[in-house]
C-alpha positions as a printed NumPy array, in Angstrom:
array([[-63.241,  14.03 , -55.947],
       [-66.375,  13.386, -57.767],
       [-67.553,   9.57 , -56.352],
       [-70.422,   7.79 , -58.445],
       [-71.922,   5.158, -56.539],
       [-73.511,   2.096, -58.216],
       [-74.946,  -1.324, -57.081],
       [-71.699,  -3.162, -56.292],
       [-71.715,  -6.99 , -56.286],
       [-73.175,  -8.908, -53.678],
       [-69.155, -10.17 , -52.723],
       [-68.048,  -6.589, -52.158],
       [-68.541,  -4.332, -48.965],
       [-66.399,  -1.527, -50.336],
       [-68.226,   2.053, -49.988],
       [-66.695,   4.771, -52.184],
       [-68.819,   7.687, -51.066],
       [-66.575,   8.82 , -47.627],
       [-62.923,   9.493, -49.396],
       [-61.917,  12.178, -49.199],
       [-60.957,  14.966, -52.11 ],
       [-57.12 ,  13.921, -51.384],
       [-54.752,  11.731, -54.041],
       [-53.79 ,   9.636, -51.189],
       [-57.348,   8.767, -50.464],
       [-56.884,   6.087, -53.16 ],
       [-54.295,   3.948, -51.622],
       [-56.378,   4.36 , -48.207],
       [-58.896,   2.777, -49.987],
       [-56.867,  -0.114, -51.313],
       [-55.278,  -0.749, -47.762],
       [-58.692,  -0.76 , -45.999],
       [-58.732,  -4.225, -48.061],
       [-56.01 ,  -5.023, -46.356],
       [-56.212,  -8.309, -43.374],
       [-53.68 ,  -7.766, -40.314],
       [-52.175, -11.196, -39.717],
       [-50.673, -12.994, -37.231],
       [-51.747, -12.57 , -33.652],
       [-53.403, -13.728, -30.545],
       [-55.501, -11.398, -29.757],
       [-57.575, -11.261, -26.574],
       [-60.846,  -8.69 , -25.813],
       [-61.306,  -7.942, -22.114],
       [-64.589,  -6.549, -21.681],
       [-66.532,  -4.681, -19.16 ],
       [-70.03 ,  -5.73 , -18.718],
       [-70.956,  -4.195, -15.702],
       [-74.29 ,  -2.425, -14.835],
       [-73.411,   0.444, -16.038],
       [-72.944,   0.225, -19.267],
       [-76.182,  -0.621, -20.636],
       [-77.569,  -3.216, -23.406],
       [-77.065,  -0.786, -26.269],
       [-73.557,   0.471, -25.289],
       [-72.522,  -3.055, -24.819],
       [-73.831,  -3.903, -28.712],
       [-72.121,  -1.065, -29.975],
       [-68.72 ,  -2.404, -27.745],
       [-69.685,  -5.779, -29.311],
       [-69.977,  -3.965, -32.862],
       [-66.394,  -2.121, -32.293],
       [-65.247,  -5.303, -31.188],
       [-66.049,  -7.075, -34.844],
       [-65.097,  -4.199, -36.493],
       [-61.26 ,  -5.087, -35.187],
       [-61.692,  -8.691, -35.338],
       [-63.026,  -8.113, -39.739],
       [-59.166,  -6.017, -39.679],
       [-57.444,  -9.943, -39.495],
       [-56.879, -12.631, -41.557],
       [-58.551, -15.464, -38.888],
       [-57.529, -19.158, -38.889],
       [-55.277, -21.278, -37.524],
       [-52.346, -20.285, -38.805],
       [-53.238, -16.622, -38.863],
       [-54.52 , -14.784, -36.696],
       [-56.468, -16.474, -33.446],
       [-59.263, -14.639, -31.205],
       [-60.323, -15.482, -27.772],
       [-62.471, -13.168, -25.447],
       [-63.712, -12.574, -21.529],
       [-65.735, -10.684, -19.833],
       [-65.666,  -9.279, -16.57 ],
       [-68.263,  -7.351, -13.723],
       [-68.106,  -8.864, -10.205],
       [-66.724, -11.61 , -11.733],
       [-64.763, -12.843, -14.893],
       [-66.073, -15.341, -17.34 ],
       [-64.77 , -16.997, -20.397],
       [-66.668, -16.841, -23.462],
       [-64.497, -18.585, -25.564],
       [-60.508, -19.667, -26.565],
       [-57.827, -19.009, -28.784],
       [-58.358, -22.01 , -30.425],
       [-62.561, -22.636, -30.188],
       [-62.895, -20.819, -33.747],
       [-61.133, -20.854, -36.474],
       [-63.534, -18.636, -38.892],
       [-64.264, -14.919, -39.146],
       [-67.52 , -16.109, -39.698],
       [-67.523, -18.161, -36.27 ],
       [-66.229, -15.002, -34.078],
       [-68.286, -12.939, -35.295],
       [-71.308, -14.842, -34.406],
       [-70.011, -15.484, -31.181],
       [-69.016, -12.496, -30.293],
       [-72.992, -11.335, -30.818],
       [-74.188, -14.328, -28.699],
       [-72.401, -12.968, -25.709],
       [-74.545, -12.062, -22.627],
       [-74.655,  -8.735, -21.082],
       [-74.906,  -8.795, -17.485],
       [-76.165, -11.16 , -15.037],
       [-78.854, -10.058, -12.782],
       [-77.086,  -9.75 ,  -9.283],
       [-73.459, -10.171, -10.77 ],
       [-73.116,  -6.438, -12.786],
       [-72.742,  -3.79 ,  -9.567],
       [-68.888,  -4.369,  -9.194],
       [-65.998,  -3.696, -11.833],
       [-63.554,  -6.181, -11.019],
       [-60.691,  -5.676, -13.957],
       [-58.325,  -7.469, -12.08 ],
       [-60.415, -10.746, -12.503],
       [-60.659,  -9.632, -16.285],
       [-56.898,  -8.907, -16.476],
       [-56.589, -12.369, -14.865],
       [-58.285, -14.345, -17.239],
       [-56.473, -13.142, -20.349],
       [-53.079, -13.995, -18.117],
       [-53.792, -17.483, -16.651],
       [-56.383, -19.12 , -18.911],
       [-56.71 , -17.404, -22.358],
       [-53.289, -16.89 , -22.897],
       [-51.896, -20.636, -22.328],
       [-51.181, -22.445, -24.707],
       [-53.569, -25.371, -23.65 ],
       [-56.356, -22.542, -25.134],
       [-54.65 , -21.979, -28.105],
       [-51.445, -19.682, -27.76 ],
       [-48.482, -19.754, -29.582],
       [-45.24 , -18.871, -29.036],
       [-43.473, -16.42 , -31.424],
       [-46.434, -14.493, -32.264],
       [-47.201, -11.433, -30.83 ],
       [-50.182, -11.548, -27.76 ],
       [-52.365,  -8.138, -28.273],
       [-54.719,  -7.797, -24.962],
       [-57.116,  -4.842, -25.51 ],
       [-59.575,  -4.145, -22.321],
       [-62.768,  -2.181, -23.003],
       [-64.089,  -0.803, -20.001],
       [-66.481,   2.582, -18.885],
       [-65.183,   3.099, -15.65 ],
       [-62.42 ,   2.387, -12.943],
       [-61.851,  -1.026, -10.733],
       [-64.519,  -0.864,  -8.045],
       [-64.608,  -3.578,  -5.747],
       [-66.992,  -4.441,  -3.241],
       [-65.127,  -6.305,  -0.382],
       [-62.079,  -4.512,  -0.738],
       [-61.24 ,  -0.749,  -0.457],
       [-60.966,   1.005,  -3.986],
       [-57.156,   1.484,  -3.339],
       [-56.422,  -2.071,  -2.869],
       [-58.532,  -3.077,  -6.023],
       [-56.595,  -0.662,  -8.211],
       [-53.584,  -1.671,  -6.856],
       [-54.77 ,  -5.528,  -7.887],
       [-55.434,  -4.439, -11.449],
       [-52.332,  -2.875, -11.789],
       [-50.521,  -5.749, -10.404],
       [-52.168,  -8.167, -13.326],
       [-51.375,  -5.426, -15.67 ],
       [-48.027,  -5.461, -14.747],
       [-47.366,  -9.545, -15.143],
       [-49.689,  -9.581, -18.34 ],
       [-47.237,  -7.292, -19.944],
       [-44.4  ,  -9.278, -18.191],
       [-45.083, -12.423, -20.241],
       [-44.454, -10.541, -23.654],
       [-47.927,  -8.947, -23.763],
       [-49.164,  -5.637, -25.462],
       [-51.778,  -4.499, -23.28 ],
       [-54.388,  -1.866, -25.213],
       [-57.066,  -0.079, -22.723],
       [-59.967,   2.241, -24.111],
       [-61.871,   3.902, -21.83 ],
       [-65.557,   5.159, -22.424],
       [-67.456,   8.108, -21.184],
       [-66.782,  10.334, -18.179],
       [-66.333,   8.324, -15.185],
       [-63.163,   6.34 , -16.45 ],
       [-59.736,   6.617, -14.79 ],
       [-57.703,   7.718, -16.894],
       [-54.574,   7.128, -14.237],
       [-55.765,   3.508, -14.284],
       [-55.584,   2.9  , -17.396],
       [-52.124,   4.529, -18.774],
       [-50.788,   2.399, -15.982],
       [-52.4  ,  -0.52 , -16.693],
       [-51.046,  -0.011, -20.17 ],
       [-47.295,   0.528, -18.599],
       [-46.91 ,   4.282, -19.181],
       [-47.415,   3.984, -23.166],
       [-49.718,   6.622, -23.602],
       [-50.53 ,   6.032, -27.254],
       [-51.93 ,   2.291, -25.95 ],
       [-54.317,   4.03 , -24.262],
       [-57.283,   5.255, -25.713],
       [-60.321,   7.531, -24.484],
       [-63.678,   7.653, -26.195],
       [-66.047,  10.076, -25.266],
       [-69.087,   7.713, -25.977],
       [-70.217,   4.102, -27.051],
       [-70.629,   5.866, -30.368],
       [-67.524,   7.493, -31.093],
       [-66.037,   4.129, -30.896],
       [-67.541,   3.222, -34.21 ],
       [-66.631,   6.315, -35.456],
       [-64.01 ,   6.806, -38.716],
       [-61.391,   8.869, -36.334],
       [-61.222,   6.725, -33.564],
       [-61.827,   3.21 , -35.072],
       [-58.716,   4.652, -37.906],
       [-56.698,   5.092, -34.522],
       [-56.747,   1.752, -32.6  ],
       [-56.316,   0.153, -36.454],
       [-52.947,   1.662, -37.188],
       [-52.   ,   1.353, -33.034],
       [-53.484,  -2.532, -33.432],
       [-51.174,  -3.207, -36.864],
       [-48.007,  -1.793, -35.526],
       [-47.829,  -3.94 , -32.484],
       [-47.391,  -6.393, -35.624],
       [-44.085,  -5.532, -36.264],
       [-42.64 ,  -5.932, -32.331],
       [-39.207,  -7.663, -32.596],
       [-39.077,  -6.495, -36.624],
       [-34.993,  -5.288, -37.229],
       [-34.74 ,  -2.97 , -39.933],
       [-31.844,  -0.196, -40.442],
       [-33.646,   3.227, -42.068],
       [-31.384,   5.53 , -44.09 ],
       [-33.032,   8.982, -44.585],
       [-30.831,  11.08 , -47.599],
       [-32.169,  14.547, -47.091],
       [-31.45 ,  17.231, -49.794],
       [-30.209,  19.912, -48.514],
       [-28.83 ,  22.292, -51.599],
       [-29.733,  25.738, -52.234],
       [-32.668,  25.09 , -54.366],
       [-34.88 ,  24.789, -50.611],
       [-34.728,  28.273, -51.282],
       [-34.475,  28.931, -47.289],
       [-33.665,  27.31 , -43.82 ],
       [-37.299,  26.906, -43.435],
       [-38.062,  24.313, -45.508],
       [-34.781,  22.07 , -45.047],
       [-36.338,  22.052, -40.984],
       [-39.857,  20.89 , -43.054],
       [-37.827,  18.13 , -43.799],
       [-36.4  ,  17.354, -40.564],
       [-39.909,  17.603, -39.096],
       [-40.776,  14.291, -41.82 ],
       [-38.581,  12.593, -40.327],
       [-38.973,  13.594, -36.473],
       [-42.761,  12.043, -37.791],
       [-41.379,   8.742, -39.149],
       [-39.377,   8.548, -35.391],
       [-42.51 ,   8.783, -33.731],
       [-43.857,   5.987, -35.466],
       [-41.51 ,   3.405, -35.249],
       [-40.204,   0.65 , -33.105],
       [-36.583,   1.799, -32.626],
       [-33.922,   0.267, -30.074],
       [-30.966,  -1.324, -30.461],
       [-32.412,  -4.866, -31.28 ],
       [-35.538,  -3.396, -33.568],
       [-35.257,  -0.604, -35.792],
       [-32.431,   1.677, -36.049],
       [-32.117,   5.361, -37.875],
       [-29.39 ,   7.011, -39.989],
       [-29.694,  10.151, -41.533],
       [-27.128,  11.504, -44.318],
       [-27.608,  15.009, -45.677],
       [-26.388,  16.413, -49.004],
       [-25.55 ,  19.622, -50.966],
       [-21.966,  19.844, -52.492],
       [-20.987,  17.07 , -50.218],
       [-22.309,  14.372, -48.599],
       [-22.588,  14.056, -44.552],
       [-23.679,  11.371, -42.34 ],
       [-25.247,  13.122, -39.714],
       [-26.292,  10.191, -37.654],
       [-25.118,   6.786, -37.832],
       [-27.239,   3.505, -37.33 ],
       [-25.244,   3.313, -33.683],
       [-25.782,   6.664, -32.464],
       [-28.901,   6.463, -30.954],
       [-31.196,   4.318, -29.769],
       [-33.914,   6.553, -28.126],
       [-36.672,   8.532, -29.836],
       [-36.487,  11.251, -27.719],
       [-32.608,  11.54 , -28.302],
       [-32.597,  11.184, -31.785],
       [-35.521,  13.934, -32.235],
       [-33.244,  16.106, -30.124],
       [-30.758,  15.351, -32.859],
       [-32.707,  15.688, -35.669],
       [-33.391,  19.213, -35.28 ],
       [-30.22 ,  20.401, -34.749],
       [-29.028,  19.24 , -37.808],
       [-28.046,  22.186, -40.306],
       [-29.186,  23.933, -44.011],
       [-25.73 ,  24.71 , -45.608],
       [-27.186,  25.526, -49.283],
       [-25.169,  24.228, -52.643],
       [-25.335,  22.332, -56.12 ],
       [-27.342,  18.995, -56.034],
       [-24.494,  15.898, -55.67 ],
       [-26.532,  12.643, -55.098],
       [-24.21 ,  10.747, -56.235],
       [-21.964,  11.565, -53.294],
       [-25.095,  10.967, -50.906],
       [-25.772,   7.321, -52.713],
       [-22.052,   6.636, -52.67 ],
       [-21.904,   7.585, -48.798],
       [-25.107,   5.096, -48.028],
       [-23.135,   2.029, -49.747],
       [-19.702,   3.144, -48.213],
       [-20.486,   4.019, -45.057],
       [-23.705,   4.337, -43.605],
       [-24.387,   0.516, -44.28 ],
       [-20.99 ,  -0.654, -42.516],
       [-20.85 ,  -2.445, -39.408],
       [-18.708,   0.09 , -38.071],
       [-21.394,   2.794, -37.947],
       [-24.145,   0.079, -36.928],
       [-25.26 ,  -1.529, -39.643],
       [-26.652,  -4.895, -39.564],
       [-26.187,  -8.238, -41.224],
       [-29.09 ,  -9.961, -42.349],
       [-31.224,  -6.776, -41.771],
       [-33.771,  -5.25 , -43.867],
       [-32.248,  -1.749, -45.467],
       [-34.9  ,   0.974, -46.203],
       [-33.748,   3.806, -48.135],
       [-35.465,   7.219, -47.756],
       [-34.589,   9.505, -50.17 ],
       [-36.125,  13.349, -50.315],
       [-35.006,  15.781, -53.097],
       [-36.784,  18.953, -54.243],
       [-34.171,  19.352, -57.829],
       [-31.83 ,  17.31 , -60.413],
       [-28.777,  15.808, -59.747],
       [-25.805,  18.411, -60.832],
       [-24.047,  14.973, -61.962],
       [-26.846,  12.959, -63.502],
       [-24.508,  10.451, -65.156],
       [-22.207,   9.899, -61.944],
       [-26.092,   9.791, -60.133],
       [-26.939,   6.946, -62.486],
       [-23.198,   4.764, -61.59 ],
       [-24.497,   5.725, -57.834],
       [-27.803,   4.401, -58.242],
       [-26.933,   0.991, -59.717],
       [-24.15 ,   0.661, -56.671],
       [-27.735,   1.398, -54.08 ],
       [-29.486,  -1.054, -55.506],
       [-27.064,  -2.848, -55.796],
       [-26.84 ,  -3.525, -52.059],
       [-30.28 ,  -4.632, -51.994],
       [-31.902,  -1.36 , -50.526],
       [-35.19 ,  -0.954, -50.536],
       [-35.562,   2.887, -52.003],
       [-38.099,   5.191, -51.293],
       [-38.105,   8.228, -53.42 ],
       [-39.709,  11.609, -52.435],
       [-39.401,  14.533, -55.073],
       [-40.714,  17.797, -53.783],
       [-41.716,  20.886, -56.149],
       [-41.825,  21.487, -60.047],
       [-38.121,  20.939, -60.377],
       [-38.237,  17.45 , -59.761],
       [-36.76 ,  14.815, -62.976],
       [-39.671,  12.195, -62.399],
       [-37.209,   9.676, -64.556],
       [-34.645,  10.316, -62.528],
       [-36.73 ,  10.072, -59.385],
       [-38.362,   6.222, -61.052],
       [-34.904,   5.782, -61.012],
       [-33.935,   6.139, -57.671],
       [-36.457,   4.085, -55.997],
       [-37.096,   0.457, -56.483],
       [-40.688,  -1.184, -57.315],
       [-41.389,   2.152, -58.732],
       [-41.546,   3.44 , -55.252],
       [-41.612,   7.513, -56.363],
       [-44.129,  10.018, -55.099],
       [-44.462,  13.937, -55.572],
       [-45.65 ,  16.521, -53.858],
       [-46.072,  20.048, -54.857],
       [-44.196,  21.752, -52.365],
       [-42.399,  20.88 , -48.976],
       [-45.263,  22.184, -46.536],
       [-46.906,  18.842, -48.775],
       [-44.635,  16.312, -47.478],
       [-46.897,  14.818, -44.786],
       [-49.735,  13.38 , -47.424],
       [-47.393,  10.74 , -48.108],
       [-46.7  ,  10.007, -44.789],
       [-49.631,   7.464, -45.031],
       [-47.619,   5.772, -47.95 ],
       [-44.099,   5.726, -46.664],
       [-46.15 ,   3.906, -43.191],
       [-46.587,   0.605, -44.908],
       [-42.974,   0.558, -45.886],
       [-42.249,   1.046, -42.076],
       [-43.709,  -2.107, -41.45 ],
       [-42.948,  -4.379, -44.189],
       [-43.8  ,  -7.408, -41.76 ],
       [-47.052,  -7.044, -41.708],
       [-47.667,  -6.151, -45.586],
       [-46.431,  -9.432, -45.909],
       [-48.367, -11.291, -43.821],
       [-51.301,  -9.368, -45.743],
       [-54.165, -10.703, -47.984],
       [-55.666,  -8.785, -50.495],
       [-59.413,  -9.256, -51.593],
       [-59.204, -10.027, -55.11 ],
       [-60.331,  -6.938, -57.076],
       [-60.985,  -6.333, -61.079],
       [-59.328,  -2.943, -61.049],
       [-59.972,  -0.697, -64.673],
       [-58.013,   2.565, -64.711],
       [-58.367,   5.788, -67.28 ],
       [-55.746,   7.879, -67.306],
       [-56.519,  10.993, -69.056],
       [-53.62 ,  11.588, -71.528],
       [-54.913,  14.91 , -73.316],
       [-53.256,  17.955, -73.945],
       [-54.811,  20.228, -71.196],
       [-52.367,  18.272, -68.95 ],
       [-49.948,  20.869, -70.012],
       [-46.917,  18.103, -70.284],
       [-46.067,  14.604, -71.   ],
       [-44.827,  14.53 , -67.365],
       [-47.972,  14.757, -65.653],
       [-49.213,  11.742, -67.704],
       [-46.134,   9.719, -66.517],
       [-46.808,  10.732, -62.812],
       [-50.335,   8.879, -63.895],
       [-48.453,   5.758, -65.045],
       [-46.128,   5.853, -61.889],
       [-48.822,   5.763, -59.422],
       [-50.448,   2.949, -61.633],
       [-47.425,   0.92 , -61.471],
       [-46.361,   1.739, -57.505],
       [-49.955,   0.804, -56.719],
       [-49.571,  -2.577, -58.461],
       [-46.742,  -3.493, -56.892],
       [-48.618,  -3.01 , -53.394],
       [-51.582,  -5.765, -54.588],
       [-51.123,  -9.479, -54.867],
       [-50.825,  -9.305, -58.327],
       [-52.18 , -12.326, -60.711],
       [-54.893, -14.843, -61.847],
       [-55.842, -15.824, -58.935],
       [-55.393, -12.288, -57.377],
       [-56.133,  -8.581, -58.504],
       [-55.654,  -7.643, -61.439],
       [-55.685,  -3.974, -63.675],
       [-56.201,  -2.855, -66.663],
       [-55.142,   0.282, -68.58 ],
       [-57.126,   2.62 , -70.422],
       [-55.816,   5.992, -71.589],
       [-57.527,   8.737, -73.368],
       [-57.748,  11.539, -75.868],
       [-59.689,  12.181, -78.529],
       [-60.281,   8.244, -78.324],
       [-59.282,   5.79 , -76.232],
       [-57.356,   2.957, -76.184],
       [-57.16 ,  -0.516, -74.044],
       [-53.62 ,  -0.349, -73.053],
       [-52.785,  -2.95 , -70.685],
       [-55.766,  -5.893, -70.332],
       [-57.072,  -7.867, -66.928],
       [-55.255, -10.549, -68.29 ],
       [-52.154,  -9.074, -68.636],
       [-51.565,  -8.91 , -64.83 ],
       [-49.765, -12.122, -64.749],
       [-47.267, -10.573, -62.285],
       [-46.281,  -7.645, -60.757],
       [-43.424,  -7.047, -63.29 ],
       [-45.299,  -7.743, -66.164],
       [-47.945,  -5.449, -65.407],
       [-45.464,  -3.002, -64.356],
       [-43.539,  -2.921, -67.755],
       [-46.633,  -3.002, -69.554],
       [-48.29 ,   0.305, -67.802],
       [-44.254,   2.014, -68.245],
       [-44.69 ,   1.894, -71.951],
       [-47.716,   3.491, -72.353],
       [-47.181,   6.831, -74.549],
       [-48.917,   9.738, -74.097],
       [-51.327,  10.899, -76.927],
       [-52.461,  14.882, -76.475],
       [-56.137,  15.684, -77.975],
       [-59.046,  16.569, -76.56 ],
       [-60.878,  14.886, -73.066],
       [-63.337,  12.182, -74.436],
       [-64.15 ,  10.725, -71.059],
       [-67.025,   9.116, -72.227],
       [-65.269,   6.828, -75.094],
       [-62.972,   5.644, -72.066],
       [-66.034,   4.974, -69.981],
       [-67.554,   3.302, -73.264],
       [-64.357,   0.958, -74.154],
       [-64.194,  -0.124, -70.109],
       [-67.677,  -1.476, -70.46 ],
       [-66.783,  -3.019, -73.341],
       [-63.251,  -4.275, -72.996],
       [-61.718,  -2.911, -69.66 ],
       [-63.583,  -6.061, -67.879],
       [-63.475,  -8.822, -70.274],
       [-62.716, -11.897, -69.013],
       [-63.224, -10.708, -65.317],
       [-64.26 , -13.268, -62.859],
       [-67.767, -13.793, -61.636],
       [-68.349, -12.655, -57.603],
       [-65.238, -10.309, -57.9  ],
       [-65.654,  -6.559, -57.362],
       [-65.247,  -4.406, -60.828],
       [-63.751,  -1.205, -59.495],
       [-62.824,   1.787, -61.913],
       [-60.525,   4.353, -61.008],
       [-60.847,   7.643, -63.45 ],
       [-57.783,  10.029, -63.304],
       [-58.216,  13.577, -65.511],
       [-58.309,  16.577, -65.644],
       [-61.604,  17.118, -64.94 ],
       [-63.197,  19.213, -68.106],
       [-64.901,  16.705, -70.247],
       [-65.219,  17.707, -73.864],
       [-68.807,  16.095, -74.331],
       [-70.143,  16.37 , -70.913],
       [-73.692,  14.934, -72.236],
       [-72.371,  11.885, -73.554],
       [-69.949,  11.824, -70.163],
       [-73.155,  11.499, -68.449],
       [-74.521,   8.864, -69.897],
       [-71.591,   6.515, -69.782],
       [-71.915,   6.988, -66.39 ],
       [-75.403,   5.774, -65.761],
       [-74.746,   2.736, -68.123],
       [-71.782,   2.416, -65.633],
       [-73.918,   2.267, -62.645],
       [-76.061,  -0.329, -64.461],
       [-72.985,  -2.615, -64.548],
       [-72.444,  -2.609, -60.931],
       [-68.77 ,  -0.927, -61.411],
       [-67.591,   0.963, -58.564],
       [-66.062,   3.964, -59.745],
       [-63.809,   6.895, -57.572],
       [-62.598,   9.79 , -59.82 ],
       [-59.59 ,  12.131, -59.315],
       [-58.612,  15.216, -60.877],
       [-55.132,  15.481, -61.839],
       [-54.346,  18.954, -59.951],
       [-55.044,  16.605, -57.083],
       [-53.611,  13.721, -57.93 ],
       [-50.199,  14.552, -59.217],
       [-49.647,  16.098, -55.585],
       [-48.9  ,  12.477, -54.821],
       [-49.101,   9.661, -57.626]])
């Protein structure tokens, strides 16, 4: 991925340079402007003695970091924070700020240590605070929204007055009713002399809540700060019901055993990453070939562990490609009461297929009859074979993706994650962007198909954005031997207009005159864009410019505009539109 980076406004924060040379980068980078919502969350922090002043600013500066994740205010998301050493303190309530702004500030006005007050590590007292002042609702907590705790500590309890044993046993104790009322207790421990025993059970046993950082430092680092994000978000979706159908393909085009089990493995993945019990999310998987199967009904189990056990014992049986017996199956059976399905509750429809349907018109009839039951449809098409209009098809809100070739199924994982979780993408803000893309529509793509992968990740990326006036909004440039302004910023009235607009796009064939798209988005990509609103283009080719000179300087004119620009090549990027 080739990454120019210009002067962006004075409204924007975004950073192009660190994405990596991966198609999905590109939606990363559009959900790293997303907000969590919705949450009291509470910070527990250690300031003992032996952390220091400059670990405990870059805890302070990790702490932000989370905080800048949520959409704060009243109605959103509320913070409230303590500290503990020998003692525990408030700093302030759930409902003292009501600003980002204000937090933040706070956050950097809090004390470290008190001379005489820093040589114990009471957590309990910490643990205590959260449970009988911060989390009343007096201070600002509300019922019905889910209470994150997260406790940032360096070491283990270590009481003066008491023997150790008794003052874990205390921690654990608060721990224990914290979690009791309904709360999701987080712990991160940093450096060498934390407990890591302590802190899995302070958590309850859920090792993935607990989280180990080798240094102040690597807690402001991409890796770990990605981790506690996604860990932080999903807690969001406690208490979400949705019924998942996975329809795997399982016909002799696989080729071998091998790769069917790649697709069991996908799914195993999805298990591990979901909230699934009777009452939350359940799982149904239906596999098909010449005939349909439902291998697990929505009422079979309710474990992880059991239905991973499952998973993999399901079987490759080779055969012609009948999805229209698999889509049949999902509205006859799988979505009945009698094998667990739920009124009321959202459907998500996985579907993963590596070929064409043997019965495309009977696959059409099945599709309407999906849809028809208000399924949300996630397509997956894996390898060359793949009808990307039948695939459009499929899915709803042009949900389709590609990927060369099953051992390529996981770089959509990322994608299929915010569908997992649908309660939190809606109680998501978007900054409002200016978004201009070029989608290189010459002949050295080799086929009209790879241009329409470009115009299907165009459209499934719009309908992820708030999309209008007041919101983001795209435009559409493609290009050959010229280019041509295809859909305009003020053409994103809503998602379905912009998505019908970018569908009818044709492709041209010519030669790669990068520069001329460059040159028109400078000219007309961003007219009418609003003032203080990032201008971000996104270039999408395949890479060999016929007039590299006058490429280059489009660009610097570009970085004289202040546009923000990240660049794919289409080998890369039609691994996953």
């Amino acid at each position: 991925m080739v990454c120019i980076q210009p002067a962006l406004s004075n409204s924007s924060s975004l950073d192009t340079t660190h994405y990596e040379d991966h198609p999905v980068a590109i939606l990363r980078f559009t959900y790293s402007l997303l907000a969590c919502q919705q949450a009291d969350l509470v910070f527990v922090l250690d300031v003992s003695n032996s952390i220091g002043t400059d670990n405990f600013k870059k805890g302070l500066q990790f702490v932000n970091k989370i905080v800048d994740l949520y959409d704060i205010g009243t109605d959103l998301t509320r913070v409230g924070v303590a500290t503990f050493a020998e003692d525990a303190e408030l700093r302030f309530t759930l409902n003292q700020f009501q600003t980002k702004d204000e937090i933040m500030n706070a956050l950097y006005q809090i004390p470290y240590g008190v001379e005489g007050k820093g040589t114990a590590t009471l957590t309990y007292r910490g643990l205590n605070m959260a449970k009988s002042t911060l989390l009343k609702s007096k201070n600002g907590a509300r019922d019905n929204v889910p209470d994150i705790v997260v406790v940032i500590t360096d070491g283990e309890t270590r009481p003066i007055n008491i023997s150790p044993e008794l003052g874990k046993a205390k921690t654990q104790k608060e721990a224990a009713m914290l979690r009791k009322m309904g709360a999701t207790v987080f712990a991160i421990g940093v450096g060498d002399e934390v407990d890591a025993a302590e802190l899995t059970g302070m958590v309850g046993g859920k090792g993935e809540r607990y989280l180990k950082a080798n240094t102040y430092e690597e807690l402001n680092t991409e890796i770990f700060f990605k981790d506690i994000q996604y860990k932080l978000c999903k807690e969001q979706c406690k208490g979400k019901q949705m019924d998942i159908a996975f329809v795997l393909d399982g016909s002799s085009s696989l080729h071998e055993e091998k790769n069917f089990k790649k697709e069991l493995s996908f799914v195993t993945d999805v298990v591990e990453r979901i909230r699934m019990s009777n009452d939350e999310t359940r799982l149904s998987i239906v596999k098909f070939s010449n005939n349909a199967r439902l291998e697990v009904p929505f009422n079979m189990y309710h474990d992880v562990k059991a239905l991973k056990n499952k998973v993999q014992t399901i079987r490759w049986e080779g055969g012609d490609t009948y999805m229209n017996k698999a889509f049949d199956m999902v509205v006859d059976k799988v979505y009945k009461a009698g094998n667990g399905a739920r009124a009321g509750v959202e459907k998500l429809v996985v579907v993963i297929t590596d070929g064409v349907s043997t019965k495309p018109t009977k696959t059409d009839a099945a599709i309407k009859r999906l849809h028809g039951i208000g399924a949300n449809v996630f397509a997956i098409g894996v390898g060359p074979e793949v009808n990307m209009k039948e695939l459009a098809k499929i899915s709803t809100n042009s949900q389709y993706y590609t990927v060369d070739n099953i051992n390529a199924l996981d770089s959509v994982q990322s994608i299929l994650n915010d569908q997992l979780c649908p309660n939190n993408t809606e109680r998501c803000y978007q900054q409002p962007l200016e978004v201009c893309f070029l989608l290189d529509s010459s002949t050295s793509l080799n086929s009209s198909e790879m241009f329409y992968k470009e115009l299907g990740f165009v459209a499934g990326l719009g309908q992820r954005f708030d999309i209008g006036n007041d919101n983001t909004r795209f435009s559409v440039i493609s290009f050959s031997n010229n280019a041509e302004l295809n859909v305009r910023l003020t053409d994103s009235v809503s998602k379905k207009a912009l998505q019908q607009k970018v569908l009818k796009i044709d492709y041209m064939t010519g030669d790669t005159y990068t520069d001329k798209a460059m040159n028109l988005m400078l000219s007309e990509g961003f007219e009418g864009a609003r003032p203080n609103i990032p201008k971000i283009g996104v270039v999408i080719t395949d890479g060999g410019a016929t007039d590299p000179y006058a490429l280059k300087d489009a660009i610097k004119e570009v970085q004289k505009a202040g546009i923000g620009m990240i660049s794919y090549r289409v080998r890369y990027f039609c691994a996953n539109p």
